[in-house]
Coordinates of C-alpha atoms in Angstrom, one line a residue:
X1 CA 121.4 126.4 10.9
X2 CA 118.4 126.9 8.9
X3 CA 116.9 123.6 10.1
X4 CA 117.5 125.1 14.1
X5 CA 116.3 128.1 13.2
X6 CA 112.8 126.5 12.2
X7 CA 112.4 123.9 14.9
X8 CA 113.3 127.3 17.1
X9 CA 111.0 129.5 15.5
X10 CA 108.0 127.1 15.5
X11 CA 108.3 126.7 19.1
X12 CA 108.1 130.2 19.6
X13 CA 105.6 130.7 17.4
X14 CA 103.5 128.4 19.0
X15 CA 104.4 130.0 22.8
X16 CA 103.2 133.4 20.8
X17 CA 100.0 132.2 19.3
X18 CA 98.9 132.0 23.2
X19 CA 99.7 135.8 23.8
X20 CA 99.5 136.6 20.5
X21 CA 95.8 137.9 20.7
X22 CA 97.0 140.2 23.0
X23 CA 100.4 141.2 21.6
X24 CA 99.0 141.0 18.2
X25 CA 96.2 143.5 18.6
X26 CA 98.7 145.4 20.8
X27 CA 101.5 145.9 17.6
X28 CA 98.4 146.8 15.8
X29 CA 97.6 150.0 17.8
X30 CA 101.6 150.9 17.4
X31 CA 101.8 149.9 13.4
X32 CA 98.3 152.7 13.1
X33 CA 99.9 155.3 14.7
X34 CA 103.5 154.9 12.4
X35 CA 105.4 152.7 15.0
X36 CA 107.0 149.4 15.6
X37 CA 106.9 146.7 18.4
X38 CA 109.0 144.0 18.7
X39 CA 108.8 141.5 21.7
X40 CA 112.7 141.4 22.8
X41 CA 115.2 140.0 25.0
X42 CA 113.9 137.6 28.1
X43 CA 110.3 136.8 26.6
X44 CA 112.1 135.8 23.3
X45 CA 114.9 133.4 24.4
X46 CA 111.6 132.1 26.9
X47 CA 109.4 131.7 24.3
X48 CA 112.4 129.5 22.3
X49 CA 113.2 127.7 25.0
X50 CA 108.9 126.7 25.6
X51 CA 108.7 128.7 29.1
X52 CA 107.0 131.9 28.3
X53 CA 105.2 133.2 31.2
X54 CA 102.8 136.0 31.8
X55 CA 105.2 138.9 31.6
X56 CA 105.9 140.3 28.5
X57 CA 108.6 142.8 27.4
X58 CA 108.7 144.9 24.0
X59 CA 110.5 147.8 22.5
X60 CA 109.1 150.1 20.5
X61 CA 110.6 153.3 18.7
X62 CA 107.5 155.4 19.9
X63 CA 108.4 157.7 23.2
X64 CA 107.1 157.2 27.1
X65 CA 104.1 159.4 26.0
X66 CA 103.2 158.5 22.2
X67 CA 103.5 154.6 23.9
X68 CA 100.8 156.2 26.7
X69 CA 98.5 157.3 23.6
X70 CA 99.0 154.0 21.8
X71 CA 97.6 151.6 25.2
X72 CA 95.5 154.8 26.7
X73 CA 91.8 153.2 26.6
X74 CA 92.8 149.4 25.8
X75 CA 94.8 148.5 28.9
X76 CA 93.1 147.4 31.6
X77 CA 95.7 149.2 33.9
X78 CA 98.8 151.2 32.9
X79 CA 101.2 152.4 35.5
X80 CA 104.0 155.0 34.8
X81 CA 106.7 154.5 37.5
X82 CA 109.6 153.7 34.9
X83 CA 109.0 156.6 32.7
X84 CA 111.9 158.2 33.2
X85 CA 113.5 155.1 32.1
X86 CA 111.6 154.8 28.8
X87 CA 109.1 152.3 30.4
X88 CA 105.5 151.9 30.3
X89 CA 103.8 149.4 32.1
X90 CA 100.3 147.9 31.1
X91 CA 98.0 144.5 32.4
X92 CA 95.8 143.1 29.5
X93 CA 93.8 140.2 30.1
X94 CA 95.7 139.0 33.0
X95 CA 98.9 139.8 30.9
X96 CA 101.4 142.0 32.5
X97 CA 103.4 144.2 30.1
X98 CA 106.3 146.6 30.1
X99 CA 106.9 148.2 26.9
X100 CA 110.6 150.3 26.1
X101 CA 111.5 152.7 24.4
X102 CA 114.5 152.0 22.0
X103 CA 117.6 152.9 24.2
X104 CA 120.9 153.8 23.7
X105 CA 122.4 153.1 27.5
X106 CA 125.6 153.6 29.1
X107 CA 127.4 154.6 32.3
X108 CA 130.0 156.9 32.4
X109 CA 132.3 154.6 34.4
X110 CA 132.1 156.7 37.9
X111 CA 128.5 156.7 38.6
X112 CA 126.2 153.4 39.9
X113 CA 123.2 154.3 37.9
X114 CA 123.5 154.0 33.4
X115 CA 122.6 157.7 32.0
X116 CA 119.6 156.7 29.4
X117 CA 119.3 158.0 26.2
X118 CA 117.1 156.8 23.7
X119 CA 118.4 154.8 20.5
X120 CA 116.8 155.0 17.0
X121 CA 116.8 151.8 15.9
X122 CA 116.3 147.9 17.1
X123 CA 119.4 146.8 15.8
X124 CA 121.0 149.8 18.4
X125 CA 118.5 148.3 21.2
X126 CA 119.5 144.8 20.7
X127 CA 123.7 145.9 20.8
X128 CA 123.9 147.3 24.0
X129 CA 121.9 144.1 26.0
X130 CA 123.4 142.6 28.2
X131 CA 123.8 138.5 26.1
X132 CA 123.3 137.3 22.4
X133 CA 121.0 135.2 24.2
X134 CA 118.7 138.2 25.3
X135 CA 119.4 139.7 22.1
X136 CA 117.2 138.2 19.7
X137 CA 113.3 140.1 18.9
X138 CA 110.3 139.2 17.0
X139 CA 107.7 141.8 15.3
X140 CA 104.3 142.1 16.6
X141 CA 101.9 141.7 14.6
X142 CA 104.3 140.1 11.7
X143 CA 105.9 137.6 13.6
X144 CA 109.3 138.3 12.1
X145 CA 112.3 136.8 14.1
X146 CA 115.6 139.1 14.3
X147 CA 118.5 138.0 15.6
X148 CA 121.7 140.0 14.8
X149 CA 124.0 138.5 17.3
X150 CA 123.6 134.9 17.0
X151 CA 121.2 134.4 20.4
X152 CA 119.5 131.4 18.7
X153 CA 123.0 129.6 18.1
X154 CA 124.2 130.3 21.3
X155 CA 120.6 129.1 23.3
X156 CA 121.0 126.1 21.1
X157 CA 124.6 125.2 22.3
X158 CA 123.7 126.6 25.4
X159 CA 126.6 129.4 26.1
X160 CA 126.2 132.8 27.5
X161 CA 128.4 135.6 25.5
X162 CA 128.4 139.1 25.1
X163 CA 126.9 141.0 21.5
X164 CA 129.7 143.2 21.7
X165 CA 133.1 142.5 23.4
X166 CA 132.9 141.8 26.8
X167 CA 134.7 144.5 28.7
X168 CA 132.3 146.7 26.3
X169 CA 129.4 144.9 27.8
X170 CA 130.5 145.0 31.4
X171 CA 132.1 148.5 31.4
X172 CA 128.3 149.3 30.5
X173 CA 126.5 147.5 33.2
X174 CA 129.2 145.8 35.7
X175 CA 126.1 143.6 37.4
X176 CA 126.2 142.2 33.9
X177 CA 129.2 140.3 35.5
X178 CA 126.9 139.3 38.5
X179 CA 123.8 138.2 35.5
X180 CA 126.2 135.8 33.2
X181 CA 126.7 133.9 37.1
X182 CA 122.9 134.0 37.6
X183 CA 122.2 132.9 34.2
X184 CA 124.7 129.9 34.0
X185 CA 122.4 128.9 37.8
X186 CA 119.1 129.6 36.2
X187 CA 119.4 127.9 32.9
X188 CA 122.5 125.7 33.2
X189 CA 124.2 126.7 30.5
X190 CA 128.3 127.6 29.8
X191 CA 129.7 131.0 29.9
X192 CA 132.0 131.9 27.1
X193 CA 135.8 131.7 28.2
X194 CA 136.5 135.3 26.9
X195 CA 133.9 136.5 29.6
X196 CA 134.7 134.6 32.4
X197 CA 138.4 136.4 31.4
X198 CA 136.8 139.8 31.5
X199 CA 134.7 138.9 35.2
X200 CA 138.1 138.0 36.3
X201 CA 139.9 141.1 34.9
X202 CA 137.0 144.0 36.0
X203 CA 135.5 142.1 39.0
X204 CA 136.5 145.3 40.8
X205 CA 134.0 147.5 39.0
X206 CA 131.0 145.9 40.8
X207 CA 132.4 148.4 43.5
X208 CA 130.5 151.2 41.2
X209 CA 126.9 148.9 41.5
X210 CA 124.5 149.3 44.3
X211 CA 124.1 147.0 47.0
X212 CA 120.0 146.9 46.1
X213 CA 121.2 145.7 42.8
X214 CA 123.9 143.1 43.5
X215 CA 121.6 141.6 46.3
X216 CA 118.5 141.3 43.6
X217 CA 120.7 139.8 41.2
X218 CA 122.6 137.4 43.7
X219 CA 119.3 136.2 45.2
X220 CA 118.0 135.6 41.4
X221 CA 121.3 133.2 41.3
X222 CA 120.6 131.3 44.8
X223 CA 117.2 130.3 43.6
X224 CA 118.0 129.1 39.8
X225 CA 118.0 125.8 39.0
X226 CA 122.1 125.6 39.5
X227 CA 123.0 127.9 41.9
X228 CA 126.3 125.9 42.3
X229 CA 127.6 126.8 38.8
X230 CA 127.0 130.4 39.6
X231 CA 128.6 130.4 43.3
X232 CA 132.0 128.6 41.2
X233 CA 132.0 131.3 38.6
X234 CA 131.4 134.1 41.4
X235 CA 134.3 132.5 43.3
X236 CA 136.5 132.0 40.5
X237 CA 136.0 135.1 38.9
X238 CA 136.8 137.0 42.2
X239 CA 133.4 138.8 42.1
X240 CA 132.3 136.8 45.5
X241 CA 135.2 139.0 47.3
X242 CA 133.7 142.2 46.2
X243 CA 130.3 141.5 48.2
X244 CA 130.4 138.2 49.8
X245 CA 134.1 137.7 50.8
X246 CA 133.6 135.1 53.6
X247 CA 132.2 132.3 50.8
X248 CA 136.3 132.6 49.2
X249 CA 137.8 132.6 52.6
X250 CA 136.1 129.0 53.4
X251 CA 138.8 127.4 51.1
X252 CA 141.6 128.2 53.5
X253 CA 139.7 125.9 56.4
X254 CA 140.1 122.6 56.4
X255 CA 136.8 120.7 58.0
X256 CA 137.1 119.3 61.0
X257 CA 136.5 115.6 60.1
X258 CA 139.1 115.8 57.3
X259 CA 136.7 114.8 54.9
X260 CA 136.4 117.5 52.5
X261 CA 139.4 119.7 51.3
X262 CA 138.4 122.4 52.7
X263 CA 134.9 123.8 54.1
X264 CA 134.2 125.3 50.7
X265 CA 133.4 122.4 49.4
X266 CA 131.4 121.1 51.9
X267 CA 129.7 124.2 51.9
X268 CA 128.4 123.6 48.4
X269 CA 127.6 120.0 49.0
X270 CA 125.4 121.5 51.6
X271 CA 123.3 123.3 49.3
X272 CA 122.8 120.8 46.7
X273 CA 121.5 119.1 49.5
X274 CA 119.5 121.5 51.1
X275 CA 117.8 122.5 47.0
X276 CA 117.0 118.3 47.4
X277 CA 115.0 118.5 50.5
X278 CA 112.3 121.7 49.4
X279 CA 109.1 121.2 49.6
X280 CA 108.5 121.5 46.0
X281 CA 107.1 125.0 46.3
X282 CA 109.7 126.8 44.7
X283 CA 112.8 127.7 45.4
X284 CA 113.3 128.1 49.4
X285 CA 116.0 131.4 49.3
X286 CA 116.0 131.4 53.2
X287 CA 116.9 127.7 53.5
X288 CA 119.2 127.9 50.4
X289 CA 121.7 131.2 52.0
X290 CA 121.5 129.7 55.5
X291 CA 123.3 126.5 53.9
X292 CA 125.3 128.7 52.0
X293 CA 126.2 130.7 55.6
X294 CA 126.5 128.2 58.0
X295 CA 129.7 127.6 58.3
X296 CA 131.1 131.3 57.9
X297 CA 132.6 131.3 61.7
X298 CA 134.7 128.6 61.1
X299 CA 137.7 131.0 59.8
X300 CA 137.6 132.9 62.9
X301 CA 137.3 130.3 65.4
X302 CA 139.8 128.1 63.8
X303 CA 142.0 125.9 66.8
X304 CA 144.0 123.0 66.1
X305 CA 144.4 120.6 69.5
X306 CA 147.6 119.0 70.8
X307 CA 146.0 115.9 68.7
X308 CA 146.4 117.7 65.7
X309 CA 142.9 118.0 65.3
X310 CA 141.0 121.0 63.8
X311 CA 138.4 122.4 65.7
X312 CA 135.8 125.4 65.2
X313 CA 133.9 125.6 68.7
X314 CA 131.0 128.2 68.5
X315 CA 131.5 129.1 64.9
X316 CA 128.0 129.0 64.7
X317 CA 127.6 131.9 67.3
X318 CA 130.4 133.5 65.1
X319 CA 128.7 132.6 61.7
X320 CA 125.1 134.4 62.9
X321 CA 126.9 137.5 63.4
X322 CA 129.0 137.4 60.4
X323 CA 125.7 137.0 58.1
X324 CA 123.9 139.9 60.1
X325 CA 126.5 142.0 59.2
X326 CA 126.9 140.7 55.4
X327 CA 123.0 140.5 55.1
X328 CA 122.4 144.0 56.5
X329 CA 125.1 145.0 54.0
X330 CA 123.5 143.8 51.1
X331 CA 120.1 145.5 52.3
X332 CA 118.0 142.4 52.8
X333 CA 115.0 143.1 54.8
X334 CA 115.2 142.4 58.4
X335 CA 112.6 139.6 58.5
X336 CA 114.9 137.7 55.8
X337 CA 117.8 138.4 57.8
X338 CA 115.7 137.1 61.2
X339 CA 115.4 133.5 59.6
X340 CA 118.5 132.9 57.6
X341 CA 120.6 134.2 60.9
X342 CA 118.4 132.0 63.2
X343 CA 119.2 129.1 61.2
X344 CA 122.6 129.4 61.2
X345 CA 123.0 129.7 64.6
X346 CA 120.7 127.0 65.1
X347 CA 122.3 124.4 63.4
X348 CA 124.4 122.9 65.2
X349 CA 122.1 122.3 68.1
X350 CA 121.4 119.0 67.3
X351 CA 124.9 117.2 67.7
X352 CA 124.8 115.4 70.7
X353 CA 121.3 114.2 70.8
X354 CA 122.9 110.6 69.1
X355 CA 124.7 110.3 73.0
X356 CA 121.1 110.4 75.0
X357 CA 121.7 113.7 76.8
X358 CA 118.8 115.1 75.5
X359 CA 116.4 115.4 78.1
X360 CA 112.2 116.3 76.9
X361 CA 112.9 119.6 78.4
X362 CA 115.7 120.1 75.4
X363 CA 113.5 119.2 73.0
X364 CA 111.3 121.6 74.5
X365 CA 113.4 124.3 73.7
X366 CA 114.8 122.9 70.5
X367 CA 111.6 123.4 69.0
X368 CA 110.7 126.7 70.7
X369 CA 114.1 128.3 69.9
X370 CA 113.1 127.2 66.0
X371 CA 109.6 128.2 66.3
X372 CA 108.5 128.4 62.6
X373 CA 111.6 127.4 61.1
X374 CA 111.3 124.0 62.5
X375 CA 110.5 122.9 59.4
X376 CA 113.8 124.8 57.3
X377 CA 116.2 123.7 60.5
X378 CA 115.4 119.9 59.7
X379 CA 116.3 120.0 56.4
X380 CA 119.8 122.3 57.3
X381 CA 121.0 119.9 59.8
X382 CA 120.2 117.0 57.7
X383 CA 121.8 118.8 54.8
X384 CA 125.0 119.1 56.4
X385 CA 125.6 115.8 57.1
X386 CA 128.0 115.3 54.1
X387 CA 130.8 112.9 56.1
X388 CA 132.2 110.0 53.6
X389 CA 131.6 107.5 56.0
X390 CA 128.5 105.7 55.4
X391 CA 128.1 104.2 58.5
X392 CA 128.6 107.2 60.3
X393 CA 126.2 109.3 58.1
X394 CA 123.7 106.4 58.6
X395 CA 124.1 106.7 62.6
X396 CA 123.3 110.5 62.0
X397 CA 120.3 110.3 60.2
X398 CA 118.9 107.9 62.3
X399 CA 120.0 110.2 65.4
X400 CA 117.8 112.8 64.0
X401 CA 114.7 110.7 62.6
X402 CA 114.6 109.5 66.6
X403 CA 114.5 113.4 67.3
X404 CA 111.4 114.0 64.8
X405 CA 109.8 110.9 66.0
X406 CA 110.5 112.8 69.7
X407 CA 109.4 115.9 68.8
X408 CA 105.9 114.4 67.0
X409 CA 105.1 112.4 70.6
X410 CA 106.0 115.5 72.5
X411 CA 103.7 117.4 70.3
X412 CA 101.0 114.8 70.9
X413 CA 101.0 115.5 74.4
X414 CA 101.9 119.2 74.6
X415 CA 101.4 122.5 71.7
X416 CA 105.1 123.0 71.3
X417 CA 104.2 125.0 68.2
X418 CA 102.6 127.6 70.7
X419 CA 104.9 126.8 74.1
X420 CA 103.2 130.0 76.5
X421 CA 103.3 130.2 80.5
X422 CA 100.6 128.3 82.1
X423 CA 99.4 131.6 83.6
X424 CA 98.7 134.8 81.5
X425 CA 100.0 138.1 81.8
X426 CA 96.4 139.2 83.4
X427 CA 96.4 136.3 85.6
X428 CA 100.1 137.3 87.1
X429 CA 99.0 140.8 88.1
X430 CA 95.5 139.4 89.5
X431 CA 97.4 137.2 91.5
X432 CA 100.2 139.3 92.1
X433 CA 98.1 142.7 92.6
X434 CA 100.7 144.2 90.3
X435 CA 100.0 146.6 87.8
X436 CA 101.3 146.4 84.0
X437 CA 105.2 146.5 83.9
X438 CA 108.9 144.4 84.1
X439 CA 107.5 142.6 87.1
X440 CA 104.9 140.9 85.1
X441 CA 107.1 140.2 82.0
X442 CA 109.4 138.9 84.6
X443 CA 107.3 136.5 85.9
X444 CA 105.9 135.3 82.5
X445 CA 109.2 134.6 81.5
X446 CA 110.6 132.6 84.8
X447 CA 107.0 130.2 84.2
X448 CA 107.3 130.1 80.4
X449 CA 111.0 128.6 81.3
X450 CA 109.4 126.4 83.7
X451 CA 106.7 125.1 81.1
X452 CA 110.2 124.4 78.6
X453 CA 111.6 122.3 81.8
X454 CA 109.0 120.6 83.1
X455 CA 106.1 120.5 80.6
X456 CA 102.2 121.6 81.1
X457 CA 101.5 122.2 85.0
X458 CA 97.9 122.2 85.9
X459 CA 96.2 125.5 87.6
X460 CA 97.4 125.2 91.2
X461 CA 101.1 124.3 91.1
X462 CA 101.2 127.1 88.6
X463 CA 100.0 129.4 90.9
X464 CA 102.1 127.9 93.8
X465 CA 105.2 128.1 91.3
X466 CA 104.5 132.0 90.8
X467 CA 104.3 133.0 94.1
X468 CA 107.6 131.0 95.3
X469 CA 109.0 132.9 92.6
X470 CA 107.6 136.4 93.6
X471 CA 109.0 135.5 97.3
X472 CA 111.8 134.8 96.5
X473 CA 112.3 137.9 94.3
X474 CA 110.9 140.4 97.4
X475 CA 108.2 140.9 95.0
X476 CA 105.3 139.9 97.8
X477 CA 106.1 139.3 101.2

């Protein structure tokens, strides 16, 4: 142990040296005015593990407003909006800061929100965290690594347990449950048997949590570096039923190919496959639920022919409905919602194009019906191509590298990122002699369809086009 603790220490030592002339001169200001400072939990276990970023978290025994005297005049900002939670907030030198007070936190088991008190000592501080792995602190300025609870052991083995029992833990904080999930995606590591026993036993107490907090902490999960592991534990655990039920009820369908047990799995495969395709820019959370969501209808639309085979006609329709309603649930904001709803019922609009049916005029509105998530629908359809068959999957991805290739020499030709009438709303009620109103959306809408069907028409069969239309509609006479 003691040759683990060193290698471990002198990495973090040498992630602190590059804060330290912050955090150094920071502990200074506390040890002067007869307090500690301890950086603790996440920025620890980061700065062990070489990733220490630019958010830094420390406890302190000094209150809300001796911690405000302490940074009053050396911060370069200070902001106060979790005072009533024993947190201070500070930027220094491009450093951003949050600095607690000891705490002593519990819920009362009824409530969704913990009742703080403040503790009286860092070992108290370090007991009621949520993992051993989060439980570790070094001094500031002394550099002195404590660790009551075995974190460094358990970062090197690479588990996830509790400091205390773990029904203690989780009848504290039940989104603890939710965390170990999103920590086993984020840093691939094990969770402890004894706490995947209490998940199982008290999934029903993340009933008591927000939905603001489960959808943080689940959308933390879905862009970690394994969100897999994390969806299996939720699943296995039962904690998926208490907020995303349909992801459980996929293991009752069996897909419609017969090539995967059941859609669950295929559902999974999907994701891996979609996290393969980012850009590279980060995690994609859009791209990565619409995979996850995508095949949500299928329970519901469910028919099995005279053939024996399984079918699931419009679950897409079905599954875009379901994850508005989940979604909304959950309290994602609506432009989220917009794309991760659009792509799910968009992706199955492709199958078919392999037979030639598609005519220019449906790739026309393929791509308008994406708009900008074009780019995310790509990678979803080719993600959920997950068939066994090789020759078969190899048919489908040539299938859709013809429609790309399509869509690029359509786009050549046409804008199909900005498809609009070939007449203007001011140029339908100078022609028309209409004034503003439905008449004029009308008729922008009847040549914007035209446009999708038969592609850029010049100035006069436009204008020929709009006044069949306003003929025919009694419109002019």
């Amino acid at each position: 142990m003691s040759s683990l603790l060193n290698s471990a220490q002198q990495k973090a030592v040498a992630e602190l040296l590059r804060v330290s002339p912050v955090a150094d001169e920071l502990g200074g200001r506390f040890s002067a005015a007869g307090h500690e400072l301890h950086l603790v939990g996440g920025s620890v276990r980061d700065a062990l593990l070489g990733t220490l970023g630019d958010d830094l978290d420390f406890c302190t025994d000094a209150r809300p407003e001796q911690t405000l005297a302490a940074v009053s005049g050396w911060a370069d900002a200070i902001w106060e909006t979790g005072r009533d939670f024993g947190t201070i907030g500070i930027q220094k030198d491009g450093l951003r800061i949050e600095i607690t007070t000891y705490r002593a936190e519990a819920y009362d088991g009824v409530t969704r929100n913990p009742v703080v008190s403040y503790g009286t000592s860092l070992h108290e501080d370090l007991s009621r965290r949520d993992f051993t792995i989060n439980a570790m602190a070094v001094s500031v300025p002394g550099h002195a690594f404590v660790d009551p609870f075995g974190g460094l052991a358990d970062l090197a083995s690479r588990t996830i347990r509790t400091p205390s029992t773990p029904e203690i833990s989780f009848g504290d904080d039940p989104l603890r449950m939710l965390r170990a999930a999103r920590f086993a995606a984020k840093l691939q590591f094990n969770v402890e048997e004894s706490v995947i026993s209490a998940m199982r036993d008290m999934a029903a107490d993340l009933d008591r949590i927000t939905a603001e907090r489960i959808r943080d902490e689940f959308t933390k999960l879905m862009s970690g570096a394994d969100p897999i592991a994390g969806l299996r534990l939720l699943v296995d655990t039962g904690l998926a039923d208490r907020f995303l039920p349909e992801i459980s009820g996929l293991k009752l369908e069996i897909d419609e190919h017969a090539q995967h047990k059941d859609v669950y799995e295929h559902t999974l495969i999907v994701v891996q496959n979609a996290i393969r395709l980012e850009s590279g820019e980060g995690p994609d959370f859009v791209l990565r639920m619409a995979a996850l969501m995508h095949d949500i209808g299928k329970p519901a639309t469910k028919a099995v022919g005279r053939d024996g085979r399984v079918s699931f006609h419009h679950h897409e329709v079905v599954g875009a409905r379901l994850t508005k309603q989940r979604m909304r649930a959950l309290k994602y904001p609506k432009d989220v919602i917009s794309e991760v709803v659009g792509l799910v019922a968009l992706h199955l609009r492709f199958y078919g194009y392999g037979r030639g049916e598609w005519t220019d005029s449906a790739v026309r509105r393929y791509v308008a019906d994406a708009g900008p998530l074009l780019s995310r629908l790509h990678k979803l359809t080719r993600s959920d191509v997950t068939t066994r068959n090789r020759r078969k999957a190899a048919q489908l991805a040539a299938d859709y590298d013809a429609l790309e290739e399509r869509i690029a020499r359509i786009a050549a030709e046409e804008d199909l990122a900005k498809v609009r009438p070939d007449l203007d709303g001011n140029a339908i009620m100078e022609l028309l002699g209409v004034p503003p109103g439905p008449i004029v959306g009308q008729a922008w809408r009847y040549l914007k369809e035209l446009r999708l069907d038969r592609g850029p028409l010049d100035r006069d069969e436009a204008e020929a086009e709009l006044f069949k239309w306003a003929r025919d509609q009694g419109h002019i006479s």
